[in-house]
GROMACS .gro file of C-alpha atoms in nm:
model
  440
    1MET     CA    1   5.681  -5.184  -1.827
    2CYS     CA    2   5.483  -5.022  -2.027
    3ILE     CA    3   5.115  -5.178  -2.017
    4ILE     CA    4   5.197  -5.173  -1.642
    5PHE     CA    5   5.214  -4.798  -1.646
    6SER     CA    6   4.992  -4.658  -1.886
    7SER     CA    7   4.659  -4.919  -1.705
    8GLU     CA    8   4.799  -4.750  -1.388
    9TYR     CA    9   4.753  -4.399  -1.603
   10GLY     CA   10   4.446  -4.476  -1.700
   11VAL     CA   11   4.314  -4.552  -1.394
   12ALA     CA   12   4.458  -4.220  -1.260
   13ILE     CA   13   4.284  -4.068  -1.473
   14ALA     CA   14   3.946  -4.224  -1.417
   15ILE     CA   15   3.989  -4.145  -1.062
   16ALA     CA   16   4.112  -3.769  -1.162
   17ILE     CA   17   3.718  -3.757  -1.331
   18ALA     CA   18   3.530  -3.908  -1.131
   19SER     CA   19   3.654  -3.688  -0.838
   20LEU     CA   20   3.596  -3.428  -1.103
   21LEU     CA   21   3.246  -3.592  -1.146
   22LEU     CA   22   3.170  -3.573  -0.766
   23VAL     CA   23   3.284  -3.231  -0.745
   24TYR     CA   24   3.114  -3.085  -0.942
   25LEU     CA   25   2.741  -3.313  -0.855
   26PHE     CA   26   2.827  -3.150  -0.504
   27SER     CA   27   2.907  -2.833  -0.607
   28SER     CA   28   2.559  -2.815  -0.825
   29SER     CA   29   2.345  -3.002  -0.561
   30LYS     CA   30   2.417  -2.739  -0.326
   31ALA     CA   31   2.145  -2.491  -0.260
   32ARG     CA   32   2.159  -2.116  -0.426
   33PRO     CA   33   2.250  -1.838  -0.212
   34ILE     CA   34   1.985  -1.570  -0.271
   35TYR     CA   35   2.125  -1.216  -0.262
   36LEU     CA   36   1.962  -0.950  -0.142
   37ILE     CA   37   1.981  -0.618  -0.318
   38ASP     CA   38   1.808  -0.352  -0.236
   39SER     CA   39   1.457  -0.256  -0.115
   40CYS     CA   40   1.278   0.093  -0.196
   41CYS     CA   41   0.960   0.162   0.013
   42TYR     CA   42   0.641   0.399  -0.109
   43LEU     CA   43   0.606   0.758   0.046
   44PRO     CA   44   0.347   0.854   0.019
   45PRO     CA   45   0.269   1.235  -0.011
   46PRO     CA   46   0.181   1.476   0.276
   47ASN     CA   47  -0.104   1.640   0.185
   48LEU     CA   48  -0.286   1.243   0.215
   49ARG     CA   49  -0.221   1.226   0.571
   50ALA     CA   50  -0.517   1.129   0.829
   51THR     CA   51  -0.538   1.219   1.171
   52ALA     CA   52  -0.724   1.162   1.437
   53ALA     CA   53  -0.903   1.471   1.391
   54ASN     CA   54  -0.920   1.446   1.009
   55TYR     CA   55  -1.092   1.010   1.093
   56ILE     CA   56  -1.376   1.246   1.320
   57GLU     CA   57  -1.438   1.465   1.129
   58HIS     CA   58  -1.428   1.218   0.846
   59PHE     CA   59  -1.655   0.960   1.015
   60GLU     CA   60  -1.863   1.245   1.105
   61LEU     CA   61  -1.952   1.442   0.712
   62CYS     CA   62  -2.015   1.052   0.593
   63GLY     CA   63  -2.277   1.002   0.873
   64ALA     CA   64  -2.195   0.603   0.771
   65HIS     CA   65  -2.142   0.489   1.093
   66GLU     CA   66  -2.378   0.572   1.443
   67ARG     CA   67  -2.245   0.811   1.719
   68GLU     CA   68  -2.125   0.464   1.951
   69GLY     CA   69  -1.910   0.358   1.613
   70ILE     CA   70  -1.767   0.631   1.567
   71ASP     CA   71  -1.653   0.700   1.970
   72PHE     CA   72  -1.486   0.360   1.923
   73GLN     CA   73  -1.298   0.364   1.633
   74THR     CA   74  -1.225   0.755   1.782
   75LYS     CA   75  -1.056   0.600   2.064
   76MET     CA   76  -0.877   0.281   1.891
   77ILE     CA   77  -0.699   0.598   1.662
   78LYS     CA   78  -0.619   0.738   1.948
   79ARG     CA   79  -0.478   0.388   2.072
   80SER     CA   80  -0.328   0.251   1.828
   81GLY     CA   81   0.023   0.359   1.844
   82ILE     CA   82  -0.021   0.580   1.480
   83GLY     CA   83   0.145   0.909   1.427
   84CYS     CA   84  -0.042   1.165   1.236
   85GLU     CA   85   0.190   1.189   0.962
   86ALA     CA   86   0.017   0.819   0.881
   87CYS     CA   87  -0.134   0.880   0.539
   88LEU     CA   88  -0.442   0.803   0.325
   89PRO     CA   89  -0.531   0.673  -0.011
   90VAL     CA   90  -0.634   0.988  -0.239
   91SER     CA   91  -0.994   0.807  -0.232
   92VAL     CA   92  -1.052   0.765   0.132
   93HIS     CA   93  -1.058   1.124   0.194
   94GLN     CA   94  -1.324   1.147  -0.093
   95ILE     CA   95  -1.712   1.189   0.107
   96PRO     CA   96  -1.825   0.964   0.065
   97PRO     CA   97  -1.519   0.710   0.070
   98ASP     CA   98  -1.476   0.638  -0.285
   99LYS     CA   99  -1.475   0.229  -0.234
  100SER     CA  100  -1.470   0.192  -0.629
  101LEU     CA  101  -1.261  -0.014  -0.862
  102SER     CA  102  -1.123   0.238  -1.071
  103CYS     CA  103  -0.976   0.428  -0.735
  104THR     CA  104  -0.845   0.066  -0.650
  105GLN     CA  105  -0.637   0.058  -0.934
  106GLU     CA  106  -0.519   0.423  -0.926
  107GLU     CA  107  -0.350   0.322  -0.502
  108THR     CA  108  -0.218  -0.029  -0.645
  109GLU     CA  109  -0.077   0.157  -0.972
  110THR     CA  110   0.022   0.440  -0.764
  111VAL     CA  111   0.249   0.266  -0.504
  112LEU     CA  112   0.406   0.030  -0.737
  113PHE     CA  113   0.443   0.142  -1.008
  114THR     CA  114   0.684   0.427  -0.790
  115VAL     CA  115   0.853   0.190  -0.607
  116VAL     CA  116   0.933  -0.038  -0.882
  117LYS     CA  117   1.059   0.275  -1.074
  118ASP     CA  118   1.261   0.480  -0.805
  119LEU     CA  119   1.464   0.088  -0.736
  120LEU     CA  120   1.543  -0.003  -1.102
  121SER     CA  121   1.691   0.313  -1.115
  122LYS     CA  122   1.869   0.361  -0.814
  123GLN     CA  123   2.037   0.005  -0.919
  124SER     CA  124   2.034   0.083  -1.291
  125ILE     CA  125   1.870  -0.191  -1.358
  126ASN     CA  126   1.676  -0.284  -1.686
  127PRO     CA  127   1.344  -0.357  -1.721
  128LYS     CA  128   1.424  -0.698  -1.916
  129SER     CA  129   1.643  -0.832  -1.711
  130ILE     CA  130   1.405  -0.940  -1.470
  131ASP     CA  131   1.336  -1.286  -1.530
  132ILE     CA  132   1.058  -1.357  -1.186
  133LEU     CA  133   0.805  -1.126  -1.043
  134VAL     CA  134   0.602  -1.172  -0.719
  135THR     CA  135   0.374  -0.932  -0.579
  136ASN     CA  136   0.147  -1.010  -0.294
  137CYS     CA  137  -0.233  -0.780  -0.219
  138SER     CA  138  -0.474  -0.945  -0.032
  139ILE     CA  139  -0.788  -0.765  -0.117
  140PHE     CA  140  -0.698  -0.657  -0.419
  141CYS     CA  141  -0.723  -0.954  -0.703
  142PRO     CA  142  -0.831  -0.731  -1.053
  143THR     CA  143  -0.747  -0.921  -1.432
  144PRO     CA  144  -0.554  -0.881  -1.520
  145SER     CA  145  -0.360  -1.020  -1.229
  146ILE     CA  146  -0.125  -0.685  -1.052
  147THR     CA  147   0.208  -0.836  -1.205
  148SER     CA  148   0.057  -0.800  -1.590
  149MET     CA  149  -0.035  -0.407  -1.459
  150ILE     CA  150   0.338  -0.414  -1.388
  151ILE     CA  151   0.461  -0.616  -1.625
  152ASN     CA  152   0.265  -0.379  -1.938
  153LYS     CA  153   0.344  -0.019  -1.743
  154PHE     CA  154   0.730  -0.161  -1.706
  155GLY     CA  155   0.789  -0.363  -2.048
  156LEU     CA  156   0.927  -0.675  -1.891
  157ARG     CA  157   0.995  -0.972  -2.139
  158SER     CA  158   0.705  -1.184  -2.227
  159ASN     CA  159   0.937  -1.539  -2.104
  160ILE     CA  160   0.910  -1.378  -1.733
  161LYS     CA  161   0.851  -1.576  -1.409
  162SER     CA  162   0.533  -1.400  -1.284
  163VAL     CA  163   0.340  -1.512  -1.017
  164SER     CA  164   0.015  -1.254  -0.805
  165LEU     CA  165  -0.070  -1.380  -0.452
  166SER     CA  166  -0.380  -1.250  -0.327
  167GLY     CA  167  -0.564  -1.311   0.033
  168MET     CA  168  -0.230  -1.380   0.212
  169GLY     CA  169  -0.250  -1.108   0.525
  170CYS     CA  170   0.007  -0.892   0.624
  171SER     CA  171   0.276  -1.197   0.638
  172ALA     CA  172   0.227  -1.188   0.261
  173GLY     CA  173   0.534  -1.060   0.209
  174LEU     CA  174   0.747  -1.248   0.343
  175VAL     CA  175   0.510  -1.575   0.155
  176ALA     CA  176   0.627  -1.366  -0.219
  177ILE     CA  177   1.043  -1.387  -0.089
  178GLY     CA  178   0.972  -1.718   0.031
  179LEU     CA  179   0.762  -1.793  -0.343
  180ALA     CA  180   1.114  -1.598  -0.534
  181LYS     CA  181   1.354  -1.825  -0.323
  182ASP     CA  182   1.223  -2.107  -0.423
  183LEU     CA  183   1.204  -2.003  -0.820
  184LEU     CA  184   1.527  -1.878  -0.764
  185ARG     CA  185   1.655  -2.199  -0.676
  186VAL     CA  186   1.588  -2.366  -0.992
  187GLN     CA  187   1.661  -2.107  -1.206
  188GLY     CA  188   2.043  -2.053  -1.201
  189ASN     CA  189   2.147  -1.691  -1.307
  190SER     CA  190   1.824  -1.490  -1.271
  191LEU     CA  191   1.699  -1.154  -1.063
  192ALA     CA  192   1.387  -1.164  -0.883
  193LEU     CA  193   1.156  -0.846  -0.840
  194VAL     CA  194   0.900  -0.946  -0.501
  195LEU     CA  195   0.645  -0.574  -0.439
  196SER     CA  196   0.395  -0.642  -0.136
  197MET     CA  197   0.114  -0.385  -0.043
  198GLU     CA  198  -0.220  -0.409   0.076
  199ALA     CA  199  -0.468  -0.209  -0.078
  200VAL     CA  200  -0.673   0.075   0.138
  201THR     CA  201  -0.937   0.204  -0.088
  202PRO     CA  202  -1.193  -0.135  -0.082
  203SER     CA  203  -1.095  -0.221   0.322
  204GLY     CA  204  -1.282   0.027   0.490
  205TYR     CA  205  -1.634  -0.139   0.660
  206ASP     CA  206  -1.911   0.124   0.699
  207GLY     CA  207  -2.121  -0.131   0.993
  208SER     CA  208  -2.120  -0.129   1.316
  209ILE     CA  209  -1.953  -0.434   1.476
  210ARG     CA  210  -1.632  -0.336   1.618
  211SER     CA  211  -1.445  -0.602   1.570
  212MET     CA  212  -1.506  -0.531   1.224
  213LEU     CA  213  -1.464  -0.155   1.298
  214LEU     CA  214  -1.054  -0.182   1.452
  215ALA     CA  215  -0.950  -0.246   1.127
  216ASN     CA  216  -1.051   0.071   1.007
  217THR     CA  217  -0.783   0.225   1.280
  218LEU     CA  218  -0.489   0.029   1.137
  219PHE     CA  219  -0.493   0.053   0.821
  220ARG     CA  220  -0.256   0.277   0.601
  221MET     CA  221  -0.093   0.337   0.286
  222GLY     CA  222   0.176   0.172   0.184
  223GLY     CA  223   0.434  -0.059  -0.022
  224ALA     CA  224   0.775  -0.249  -0.124
  225ALA     CA  225   0.990  -0.338  -0.389
  226VAL     CA  226   1.253  -0.597  -0.309
  227LEU     CA  227   1.524  -0.720  -0.582
  228LEU     CA  228   1.698  -1.047  -0.522
  229SER     CA  229   1.954  -1.243  -0.690
  230ASN     CA  230   2.129  -1.574  -0.730
  231LYS     CA  231   2.339  -1.427  -0.953
  232LYS     CA  232   2.732  -1.476  -0.835
  233GLN     CA  233   2.865  -1.119  -0.976
  234ASP     CA  234   2.585  -0.954  -0.763
  235ARG     CA  235   2.717  -1.053  -0.495
  236LEU     CA  236   2.927  -0.766  -0.448
  237ARG     CA  237   2.674  -0.521  -0.453
  238ALA     CA  238   2.411  -0.713  -0.257
  239LYS     CA  239   2.303  -0.583   0.101
  240TYR     CA  240   2.186  -0.903   0.228
  241LYS     CA  241   2.195  -1.232   0.212
  242LEU     CA  242   1.913  -1.471   0.244
  243ARG     CA  243   2.011  -1.733   0.585
  244TYR     CA  244   1.653  -1.877   0.652
  245LEU     CA  245   1.256  -1.837   0.567
  246LEU     CA  246   1.043  -2.047   0.776
  247ARG     CA  247   0.674  -1.970   0.726
  248THR     CA  248   0.441  -2.162   1.003
  249HIS     CA  249   0.093  -2.229   0.922
  250MET     CA  250  -0.184  -2.233   1.158
  251GLY     CA  251  -0.483  -2.286   0.886
  252SER     CA  252  -0.619  -2.608   1.058
  253ASP     CA  253  -0.723  -2.511   1.420
  254ASP     CA  254  -1.027  -2.353   1.421
  255GLN     CA  255  -1.013  -2.062   1.639
  256SER     CA  256  -0.668  -1.981   1.433
  257TYR     CA  257  -0.816  -1.969   1.119
  258HIS     CA  258  -1.113  -1.748   1.178
  259SER     CA  259  -0.909  -1.465   1.440
  260VAL     CA  260  -0.833  -1.240   1.136
  261ILE     CA  261  -1.148  -1.326   0.825
  262GLN     CA  262  -1.332  -1.126   0.590
  263LYS     CA  263  -1.643  -1.149   0.615
  264GLU     CA  264  -2.040  -0.985   0.560
  265ASP     CA  265  -2.194  -0.832   0.857
  266GLY     CA  266  -2.578  -0.885   0.897
  267ALA     CA  267  -2.670  -0.581   0.762
  268GLY     CA  268  -2.455  -0.722   0.372
  269SER     CA  269  -2.149  -0.454   0.459
  270VAL     CA  270  -1.845  -0.647   0.438
  271GLY     CA  271  -1.518  -0.566   0.675
  272VAL     CA  272  -1.244  -0.769   0.826
  273ALA     CA  273  -1.279  -0.907   1.152
  274LEU     CA  274  -0.992  -0.913   1.431
  275SER     CA  275  -1.086  -1.158   1.707
  276ARG     CA  276  -1.036  -1.140   2.083
  277SER     CA  277  -0.809  -1.400   2.059
  278LEU     CA  278  -0.579  -1.274   1.854
  279LEU     CA  279  -0.235  -1.231   2.042
  280HIS     CA  280  -0.340  -1.629   2.170
  281VAL     CA  281  -0.288  -1.714   1.861
  282ALA     CA  282  -0.036  -1.512   1.748
  283ALA     CA  283   0.145  -1.634   2.028
  284ASN     CA  284   0.129  -2.021   1.944
  285ALA     CA  285   0.198  -1.950   1.646
  286LEU     CA  286   0.545  -1.767   1.699
  287LYS     CA  287   0.594  -2.023   1.928
  288ILE     CA  288   0.549  -2.240   1.642
  289ASN     CA  289   0.810  -2.159   1.430
  290LEU     CA  290   1.050  -2.053   1.710
  291THR     CA  291   1.007  -2.427   1.729
  292GLU     CA  292   1.151  -2.517   1.402
  293LEU     CA  293   1.374  -2.198   1.391
  294GLY     CA  294   1.542  -2.173   1.718
  295PRO     CA  295   1.766  -2.510   1.646
  296SER     CA  296   1.910  -2.329   1.328
  297CYS     CA  297   1.988  -1.967   1.471
  298LEU     CA  298   2.053  -2.027   1.767
  299PRO     CA  299   2.452  -2.061   1.948
  300LEU     CA  300   2.411  -2.436   2.144
  301SER     CA  301   2.458  -2.239   2.480
  302GLU     CA  302   2.128  -2.131   2.458
  303GLN     CA  303   1.956  -2.447   2.287
  304LEU     CA  304   2.100  -2.698   2.584
  305LEU     CA  305   1.984  -2.432   2.870
  306TYR     CA  306   1.671  -2.430   2.729
  307GLY     CA  307   1.642  -2.800   2.646
  308TRP     CA  308   1.823  -2.871   3.025
  309SER     CA  309   1.470  -2.619   3.104
  310VAL     CA  310   1.207  -2.817   2.964
  311PHE     CA  311   1.360  -3.105   3.103
  312GLN     CA  312   1.346  -2.963   3.509
  313ASN     CA  313   0.965  -2.843   3.376
  314ALA     CA  314   0.910  -3.237   3.351
  315ALA     CA  315   1.024  -3.318   3.616
  316THR     CA  316   0.997  -2.994   3.844
  317LYS     CA  317   0.727  -2.716   3.618
  318ARG     CA  318   1.008  -2.464   3.738
  319GLU     CA  319   0.965  -2.217   3.403
  320VAL     CA  320   1.040  -2.322   3.087
  321TYR     CA  321   1.407  -2.079   3.028
  322VAL     CA  322   1.352  -1.817   2.710
  323PRO     CA  323   1.630  -1.786   2.430
  324ASN     CA  324   1.855  -1.554   2.457
  325PHE     CA  325   1.768  -1.450   2.117
  326LYS     CA  326   1.953  -1.096   2.094
  327LYS     CA  327   2.287  -1.388   2.079
  328ALA     CA  328   2.122  -1.507   1.719
  329PHE     CA  329   2.036  -1.180   1.580
  330GLU     CA  330   2.136  -0.806   1.669
  331HIS     CA  331   1.905  -0.684   1.470
  332PHE     CA  332   1.465  -0.743   1.458
  333CYS     CA  333   1.145  -0.610   1.244
  334ILE     CA  334   0.878  -0.744   1.435
  335HIS     CA  335   0.552  -0.639   1.216
  336ALA     CA  336   0.359  -0.333   1.244
  337GLY     CA  337   0.047  -0.478   1.289
  338GLY     CA  338  -0.036  -0.305   1.582
  339LYS     CA  339   0.131  -0.167   1.948
  340ALA     CA  340  -0.032  -0.450   2.137
  341ILE     CA  341   0.118  -0.734   1.839
  342ILE     CA  342   0.449  -0.542   1.963
  343ASP     CA  343   0.432  -0.579   2.263
  344ALA     CA  344   0.345  -0.907   2.280
  345VAL     CA  345   0.598  -0.966   2.077
  346GLU     CA  346   0.872  -0.821   2.247
  347GLU     CA  347   0.713  -0.994   2.663
  348ARG     CA  348   0.736  -1.351   2.457
  349LEU     CA  349   1.122  -1.296   2.324
  350ARG     CA  350   1.236  -1.049   2.631
  351LEU     CA  351   1.334  -0.837   2.450
  352LYS     CA  352   1.415  -0.490   2.564
  353LYS     CA  353   1.202  -0.190   2.403
  354GLU     CA  354   1.495  -0.063   2.243
  355ASP     CA  355   1.427  -0.393   2.012
  356GLY     CA  356   1.163  -0.346   1.850
  357GLU     CA  357   1.231   0.039   1.781
  358ALA     CA  358   1.210  -0.017   1.457
  359SER     CA  359   0.851  -0.153   1.497
  360ARG     CA  360   0.701   0.104   1.688
  361MET     CA  361   0.857   0.402   1.519
  362THR     CA  362   0.740   0.247   1.221
  363LEU     CA  363   0.396   0.209   1.292
  364HIS     CA  364   0.393   0.555   1.391
  365ARG     CA  365   0.494   0.752   1.134
  366PHE     CA  366   0.349   0.469   0.848
  367GLY     CA  367   0.053   0.329   1.009
  368ASN     CA  368  -0.016  -0.091   0.927
  369THR     CA  369   0.105  -0.112   0.580
  370SER     CA  370  -0.002  -0.507   0.580
  371SER     CA  371   0.282  -0.721   0.432
  372SER     CA  372   0.486  -0.460   0.387
  373SER     CA  373   0.567  -0.352   0.732
  374VAL     CA  374   0.919  -0.533   0.750
  375TRP     CA  375   1.092  -0.318   0.459
  376TYR     CA  376   1.003   0.010   0.601
  377GLU     CA  377   1.134  -0.137   0.935
  378LEU     CA  378   1.479  -0.267   0.815
  379SER     CA  379   1.504   0.105   0.555
  380TYR     CA  380   1.430   0.290   0.927
  381LEU     CA  381   1.749   0.028   1.116
  382GLU     CA  382   1.998   0.139   0.738
  383ALA     CA  383   1.839   0.525   0.749
  384LYS     CA  384   2.009   0.535   1.144
  385GLY     CA  385   2.286   0.342   1.003
  386ARG     CA  386   2.291   0.071   1.284
  387ILE     CA  387   2.329  -0.220   1.065
  388ARG     CA  388   2.749  -0.320   1.010
  389LYS     CA  389   2.834  -0.609   0.770
  390GLY     CA  390   2.818  -0.923   0.968
  391ASP     CA  391   2.488  -0.869   1.155
  392ARG     CA  392   2.139  -1.045   1.101
  393VAL     CA  393   1.823  -0.897   1.058
  394TRP     CA  394   1.499  -1.161   1.207
  395GLN     CA  395   1.192  -1.015   1.024
  396ILE     CA  396   0.848  -1.190   1.191
  397ALA     CA  397   0.547  -1.124   1.068
  398PHE     CA  398   0.211  -1.224   1.096
  399GLY     CA  399  -0.110  -1.285   0.908
  400SER     CA  400  -0.460  -1.495   0.825
  401GLY     CA  401  -0.481  -1.796   0.842
  402PHE     CA  402  -0.345  -1.773   1.047
  403LYS     CA  403   0.039  -1.730   0.980
  404CYS     CA  404   0.391  -1.644   1.116
  405ASN     CA  405   0.615  -1.608   0.891
  406SER     CA  406   1.011  -1.552   0.954
  407ALA     CA  407   1.309  -1.457   0.695
  408VAL     CA  408   1.645  -1.459   0.836
  409TRP     CA  409   1.951  -1.207   0.646
  410GLU     CA  410   2.288  -1.188   0.683
  411CYS     CA  411   2.480  -0.810   0.662
  412ILE     CA  412   2.745  -0.869   0.386
  413SER     CA  413   2.842  -0.564   0.308
  414GLU     CA  414   2.904  -0.247   0.436
  415GLN     CA  415   2.643  -0.031   0.438
  416ASP     CA  416   2.651   0.312   0.224
  417HIS     CA  417   2.440   0.565   0.488
  418ASN     CA  418   2.432   0.866   0.279
  419ILE     CA  419   2.186   0.663  -0.031
  420ARG     CA  420   1.822   0.828   0.083
  421ASN     CA  421   1.529   0.620   0.165
  422VAL     CA  422   1.183   0.588   0.270
  423TRP     CA  423   1.299   0.749   0.603
  424SER     CA  424   1.591   1.008   0.538
  425SER     CA  425   1.345   1.365   0.563
  426SER     CA  426   1.271   1.273   0.873
  427ILE     CA  427   1.510   1.023   1.040
  428HIS     CA  428   1.668   1.282   1.272
  429LEU     CA  429   1.307   1.362   1.413
  430TYR     CA  430   1.338   0.943   1.590
  431PRO     CA  431   1.353   0.747   1.800
  432ILE     CA  432   1.038   0.946   1.981
  433GLN     CA  433   0.888   0.913   2.282
  434ILE     CA  434   0.460   0.737   2.197
  435PRO     CA  435   0.279   0.846   2.479
  436ASP     CA  436   0.001   0.486   2.533
  437VAL     CA  437  -0.262   0.822   2.358
  438ILE     CA  438  -0.174   0.998   2.148
  439ASP     CA  439  -0.331   1.348   2.120
  440HIS     CA  440  -0.360   1.444   1.746
   0.00000   0.00000   0.00000
């Protein structure tokens, strides 16, 4: 009897050990949650503001453009949706503009050093506690790298995992978040710092090709720092949890690849050309991105309605139902690439004007800050006190390649609306009615 009891007891112990092992393997195989602790956007000083009048006078004094080119850029600036508060770096205000390496580095350091210092100070983070550093800047790719500049300035650890991304356009901010996410998935108990900006200093085009002049009128000075964590204890102080991140790359299609491209004109002047097909390309990229994102985010009722409409369309050519994305997301941060981009996305997703408010106001106040624009938009929503615990925020970014990237964040804490951010000094002025043609 004693032998039988011992045998049964041993079997029970073995089962218990096996169960514990299975629980451990299951829990360890689950993806670590990624928390967004905080973000910080760069606020340029008011002396760097660039109004339409400043632009016109600057173009005329520099003498780099013919009258036709000046008139075209003036018209585009007034139609851009960008207000008189958006800023350009010191180097661009000079006559003639200084596109040198030293000025580009000065702009980069000014923006990134400021946002990193502000973010770490705000969260009482020791720089040596940062485990992962990811930066993105398309045009400026120096040696040593931008991550090395940050490591040197703030004394980060020698074993930090650091990556500098370049050439990935306005969608690179979410590409950088995706890379940081992947690194955090495989390296436990870690903090990741993600920095996004675009250097405006070397980007100016002084030729006469209209598709390349357009970029002169859109891009402005800005940048953002984002602090991510996979530490369990950081859930208590984190603002958001990353729910989904999806990237769509259309580079295999020639029209998409050439829609936003840096090149030389016939006279040897370098600039970024924006093709007439850009909105069509962006719409196609967004459609493919939504096809993959929708099943993860949309409620079943919306998916069934969409599926049934596709079936009916095949049989009777009826219009395909556009899902109600407000049933999946409470807030939208559409890349502030330009008025036309925001209008097109709103129309495509059947959104109301108020759904694109954060994007329009960001474009008006700060201009197109490239990869950091979605963080200015999130800051706008926070400053307005609109984000509540449980709300979902959808960030949509477009960029050269051509790429459409989506990030979905869930608010996991009650927001303290008294904490100041990049919008705090002017948030009471917004939203404002933006005319089709802005007269500065």
